[in-house]
Amino acid sequence: MRAIAITRPGGPEVLELAERPDPVAGPGECLIRVAASGINRPDVLQRKGAYPPPPGASDLPGLEVAGEIVAGDADALAAQGFKLGDKVCALVNGGGYAELCTAPVGQCLPVPKGWTLTQAATLPETCFTVWANVFDRAGLQAGETLLIHGGSSGIGVTAIQIAKALGARVLVTVGSADKAEACKVLGADVAINYREQDFVAEAKAATGGCGVDVILDMVAGDYIARGVQALADDGRLALIAVQGGVKSELDAGLVLRRRLTITGSTLRPRSAAFKAGLAHSLRDKVWPLIEAGRIKPVVYRELPAASAAEAHALMESNQHIGKIVLTW
């Protein structure tokens, strides 16, 4: 099969088209003929040598795919309601930048009605991450307010739409006027330009001085201390990345007095059973919203797989709104 390999740690240019042996599905797995592969920040970190694959995972980058099931564990497929020939999207532990990819059957989801395979490839990594952190860990409820840092990112556009569809009010931070407008079109109630505005002051102003109930933070660094100031009583901050650094000095007194929760998680190292549980929740709670048209695909650019280096450069430029996808 053709695949995109990381030839050495470095910039986008180290991604090269290569030939690799076809993978073979093991127990509990299926083999997917990949039509499209989603691009995510962890792929960039892996390319730089900063996010190695977990033991047993492919060394090829790529955490989400969409395509057709062409082989696999028949019993596992039947237990999840799948069969050969079904079109699915899947969260994988690696190996997604390839024409063929194995996936645990429990981490596969049907391609939503009306969605193309390219569009479906944008769903797994973002949906699994948002559900695990915003809803499971931070417990966002209808009627509460969510602040999303990086509202125009792949994670951001997914979080906006799911949270709004489930009855939350949504604030986002963005870096430009066009990104602010895009987030509002997707349903964000308030868009804060972090280059021109203080998100703590704007969050307080938007909530009558109370603060927000949940923050989805992919920045970390000094954003954690500022986030603590922006939270309401009993507020929860869910950390999913550290793009702004790993250290922060915060007011622990605020955490105590206002009963705040700071939590975080990374998805890739979690067990197949844990991820299968997330898939079940998504199929039950989110897929009906997608098929009802309340959550829409946001594909910023679709590139042929051989242009993976260009796709990574585009992601690192931070110009994109939504997802970048490779097609095979």
XYZ file of C-alpha atoms in Angstrom:
328
model
C 0.000 0.000 0.000
C 0.934 3.648 -0.327
C 1.445 5.549 2.896
C 2.853 8.805 4.219
C 5.932 8.118 6.343
C 7.878 10.349 8.723
C 11.421 9.940 7.404
C 13.033 11.744 10.377
C 11.903 14.254 13.002
C 11.538 17.702 11.500
C 9.434 20.077 9.447
C 6.655 19.228 6.990
C 9.207 18.260 4.349
C 10.079 15.051 6.243
C 6.688 13.595 5.251
C 7.145 11.430 2.168
C 5.033 9.053 0.114
C 6.250 5.498 0.695
C 5.332 1.853 0.086
C 4.473 -0.230 3.151
C 3.210 -3.796 3.622
C -0.554 -4.049 3.869
C -1.630 -4.244 7.536
C -3.625 -7.228 8.776
C -6.585 -6.903 11.130
C -6.193 -8.787 14.413
C -8.825 -9.972 16.897
C -11.432 -7.309 17.523
C -10.196 -5.261 14.560
C -11.253 -4.439 11.020
C -9.291 -3.394 7.954
C -10.421 -0.173 6.297
C -9.653 0.844 2.721
C -9.051 4.505 3.435
C -10.661 7.179 1.285
C -9.729 10.125 3.492
C -7.459 10.835 6.467
C -8.012 13.718 8.890
C -5.093 15.957 9.903
C -4.696 16.763 13.599
C -2.236 18.597 15.853
C -0.931 15.370 17.404
C 0.202 14.349 13.891
C 2.335 17.493 13.768
C 3.827 16.727 17.190
C 4.583 13.148 16.111
C 6.291 14.437 12.968
C 8.520 16.622 15.153
C 9.420 13.674 17.388
C 7.473 15.031 20.359
C 4.536 12.565 20.444
C 5.638 8.978 19.817
C 2.992 6.351 19.037
C 1.949 4.103 21.925
C 3.377 0.552 22.105
C 2.030 -1.655 19.352
C 0.703 1.202 17.220
C 1.850 1.948 13.673
C 4.709 4.412 13.313
C 2.775 6.065 10.488
C 0.943 9.263 11.488
C -2.819 9.629 11.332
C -5.456 9.249 14.050
C -8.707 9.289 12.066
C -9.861 7.804 8.784
C -12.961 7.198 6.726
C -13.430 4.455 4.179
C -14.799 0.969 3.528
C -14.458 -2.124 5.717
C -12.720 -4.746 3.560
C -11.770 -7.396 6.155
C -11.861 -8.040 9.867
C -13.024 -10.017 12.870
C -16.467 -11.217 11.791
C -17.807 -11.661 15.310
C -16.614 -8.228 16.440
C -18.100 -6.614 13.345
C -21.442 -8.337 13.828
C -21.545 -7.334 17.504
C -21.287 -3.674 16.491
C -23.737 -3.986 13.610
C -21.125 -3.749 10.846
C -20.335 -5.948 7.849
C -17.855 -6.023 4.981
C -18.493 -3.192 2.555
C -19.861 -0.788 5.166
C -18.638 2.805 5.037
C -17.257 3.926 8.376
C -15.104 6.522 10.052
C -12.758 5.440 12.819
C -10.480 6.673 15.554
C -7.144 4.845 15.271
C -3.947 4.776 17.337
C -1.797 5.531 14.287
C -1.399 4.503 10.679
C -4.188 6.695 9.323
C -2.059 8.280 6.589
C -2.262 5.190 4.390
C -4.439 3.439 1.816
C -5.216 0.683 4.323
C -5.537 0.996 8.084
C -6.606 -1.325 10.888
C -8.982 -0.072 13.576
C -10.560 -1.593 16.674
C -14.150 -2.302 15.653
C -15.386 -0.556 18.784
C -13.791 2.688 17.594
C -15.646 2.670 14.268
C -18.783 4.701 13.621
C -21.060 4.692 10.568
C -20.616 7.489 8.055
C -23.534 9.838 8.827
C -26.296 9.908 6.219
C -25.630 12.638 3.692
C -21.938 12.988 4.542
C -19.131 12.165 2.116
C -16.172 10.062 3.205
C -13.996 13.184 3.147
C -16.404 14.941 5.481
C -16.695 11.887 7.736
C -12.908 11.780 8.152
C -13.155 15.036 10.114
C -15.301 13.491 12.852
C -13.523 10.857 14.983
C -10.602 12.653 16.652
C -12.572 15.815 17.318
C -15.819 14.172 18.418
C -14.117 11.640 20.712
C -11.976 14.397 22.258
C -14.831 16.849 22.767
C -17.167 14.253 24.236
C -14.523 12.832 26.596
C -13.449 16.218 27.936
C -16.353 18.648 27.667
C -19.173 16.275 28.516
C -17.681 13.306 30.409
C -14.894 14.964 32.393
C -16.207 18.548 32.683
C -19.887 17.583 32.744
C -21.276 20.400 30.603
C -25.061 20.591 30.944
C -27.805 22.275 28.971
C -28.180 25.868 30.116
C -24.512 26.209 31.118
C -21.871 28.342 29.400
C -18.828 26.893 27.633
C -15.706 28.887 26.687
C -13.636 27.286 23.915
C -10.088 28.418 23.243
C -9.207 28.046 19.567
C -12.798 28.195 18.423
C -11.941 27.938 14.722
C -9.780 24.816 15.087
C -11.030 21.359 14.220
C -11.723 20.700 17.894
C -13.277 24.143 18.252
C -15.794 23.940 15.422
C -16.883 20.516 16.666
C -17.237 21.683 20.268
C -19.263 24.741 19.226
C -21.766 22.692 17.295
C -22.213 19.827 19.761
C -22.505 22.157 22.756
C -25.055 24.380 21.018
C -27.081 21.401 19.809
C -27.211 20.094 23.391
C -28.419 23.396 24.821
C -25.321 25.218 26.065
C -24.287 28.830 25.512
C -20.917 29.090 23.751
C -18.098 31.633 23.891
C -14.922 31.236 21.833
C -11.516 32.846 21.552
C -10.087 33.400 18.069
C -7.251 35.340 16.467
C -9.001 37.243 13.667
C -12.271 38.824 12.596
C -12.909 36.238 9.874
C -12.474 33.392 12.369
C -14.822 35.161 14.771
C -17.472 35.418 12.073
C -17.040 31.771 11.080
C -17.549 30.658 14.678
C -20.692 32.764 14.987
C -22.083 31.213 11.819
C -21.562 27.801 13.433
C -23.482 28.899 16.510
C -21.060 30.640 18.880
C -22.869 33.298 20.920
C -19.767 35.403 21.625
C -16.424 35.481 19.771
C -13.469 37.078 21.584
C -10.439 38.204 19.573
C -7.585 37.365 21.929
C -5.254 39.713 20.031
C -7.417 42.699 20.896
C -9.488 41.674 23.931
C -8.909 40.134 27.350
C -10.859 36.903 27.417
C -11.312 37.007 31.192
C -12.971 40.413 31.093
C -15.068 39.496 28.057
C -16.197 36.203 29.602
C -17.238 37.980 32.779
C -19.059 40.671 30.787
C -20.903 38.054 28.728
C -22.085 36.238 31.858
C -23.150 39.197 33.992
C -19.977 38.957 36.059
C -20.522 35.316 37.039
C -17.995 33.630 34.769
C -18.320 30.557 32.556
C -19.161 27.057 33.729
C -16.702 25.106 31.561
C -13.530 25.997 29.657
C -12.041 23.793 26.928
C -8.363 24.759 26.935
C -5.829 23.612 24.339
C -3.387 26.430 25.139
C -2.323 25.912 28.797
C 0.591 28.115 29.923
C -0.693 31.338 31.452
C -4.164 30.609 30.039
C -4.750 28.241 32.968
C -4.316 30.999 35.562
C -6.489 33.338 33.534
C -9.032 30.585 32.994
C -9.375 30.100 36.749
C -10.286 33.789 36.966
C -12.885 33.400 34.202
C -14.712 30.452 35.783
C -17.971 30.673 37.694
C -18.449 29.022 41.085
C -18.157 25.229 40.660
C -16.584 25.842 37.247
C -14.534 23.224 35.415
C -11.473 23.683 33.207
C -10.663 20.807 30.838
C -7.130 20.827 29.434
C -6.470 18.927 26.192
C -3.168 20.364 24.891
C -0.277 22.576 25.954
C 0.385 24.747 22.902
C 1.200 27.717 25.163
C 3.537 25.842 27.505
C 3.338 23.435 30.424
C 3.825 25.830 33.352
C 1.410 28.267 34.979
C 1.112 30.128 38.291
C -2.484 30.288 39.445
C -4.401 31.615 42.410
C -5.049 28.458 44.435
C -7.269 30.490 46.738
C -9.749 30.962 43.909
C -9.808 27.229 43.302
C -10.620 26.641 46.968
C -13.148 29.410 47.491
C -15.041 28.852 44.255
C -14.899 25.042 44.273
C -13.196 24.850 40.888
C -12.072 21.730 39.060
C -9.029 21.572 36.774
C -8.791 18.372 34.767
C -7.018 17.146 31.670
C -6.598 14.115 29.459
C -4.930 12.749 26.360
C -6.911 10.332 24.240
C -4.353 8.315 22.285
C -2.948 6.217 25.187
C -6.386 5.239 26.530
C -7.610 1.670 26.195
C -9.706 0.339 23.340
C -12.484 -0.354 25.842
C -12.504 3.278 26.983
C -12.633 4.543 23.408
C -15.369 2.063 22.539
C -17.415 3.555 25.374
C -16.959 7.003 23.884
C -18.008 5.679 20.475
C -21.178 4.275 22.018
C -21.992 7.652 23.580
C -21.354 9.457 20.304
C -23.529 7.055 18.338
C -26.324 7.524 20.876
C -26.085 11.263 21.585
C -24.252 12.994 18.719
C -24.827 10.973 15.524
C -28.604 11.698 15.574
C -27.781 15.424 15.758
C -25.426 15.081 12.794
C -27.978 13.209 10.702
C -30.619 15.791 11.612
C -28.377 18.502 10.115
C -27.689 20.229 13.430
C -23.943 19.535 13.186
C -22.327 20.251 9.839
C -18.958 19.352 8.328
C -16.322 22.089 8.289
C -13.656 21.090 5.757
C -11.216 23.928 5.198
C -9.169 22.183 2.529
C -8.962 18.782 0.885
C -5.541 17.737 -0.445
C -4.259 14.582 -2.167
C -2.318 12.360 0.211
C 0.934 13.011 -1.649
C 0.601 16.659 -0.525
C 0.777 15.767 3.174
C 3.714 18.140 3.678
C 1.637 21.003 2.302
C -1.236 20.010 4.584
C 1.008 20.105 7.660
C 2.463 23.466 6.663
C -1.066 24.796 6.289
C -2.021 23.536 9.752
C 1.049 25.133 11.308
C 0.235 28.448 9.618
C -2.957 28.609 11.722
C -4.879 30.016 8.766
C -7.411 27.224 8.639
C -10.973 27.221 9.937
C -12.100 23.667 10.642
C -10.403 20.554 9.319
C -7.757 19.732 6.723
C -8.162 16.329 5.038
C -5.960 14.092 2.899
C -7.651 11.987 0.207
C -6.410 8.739 -1.357
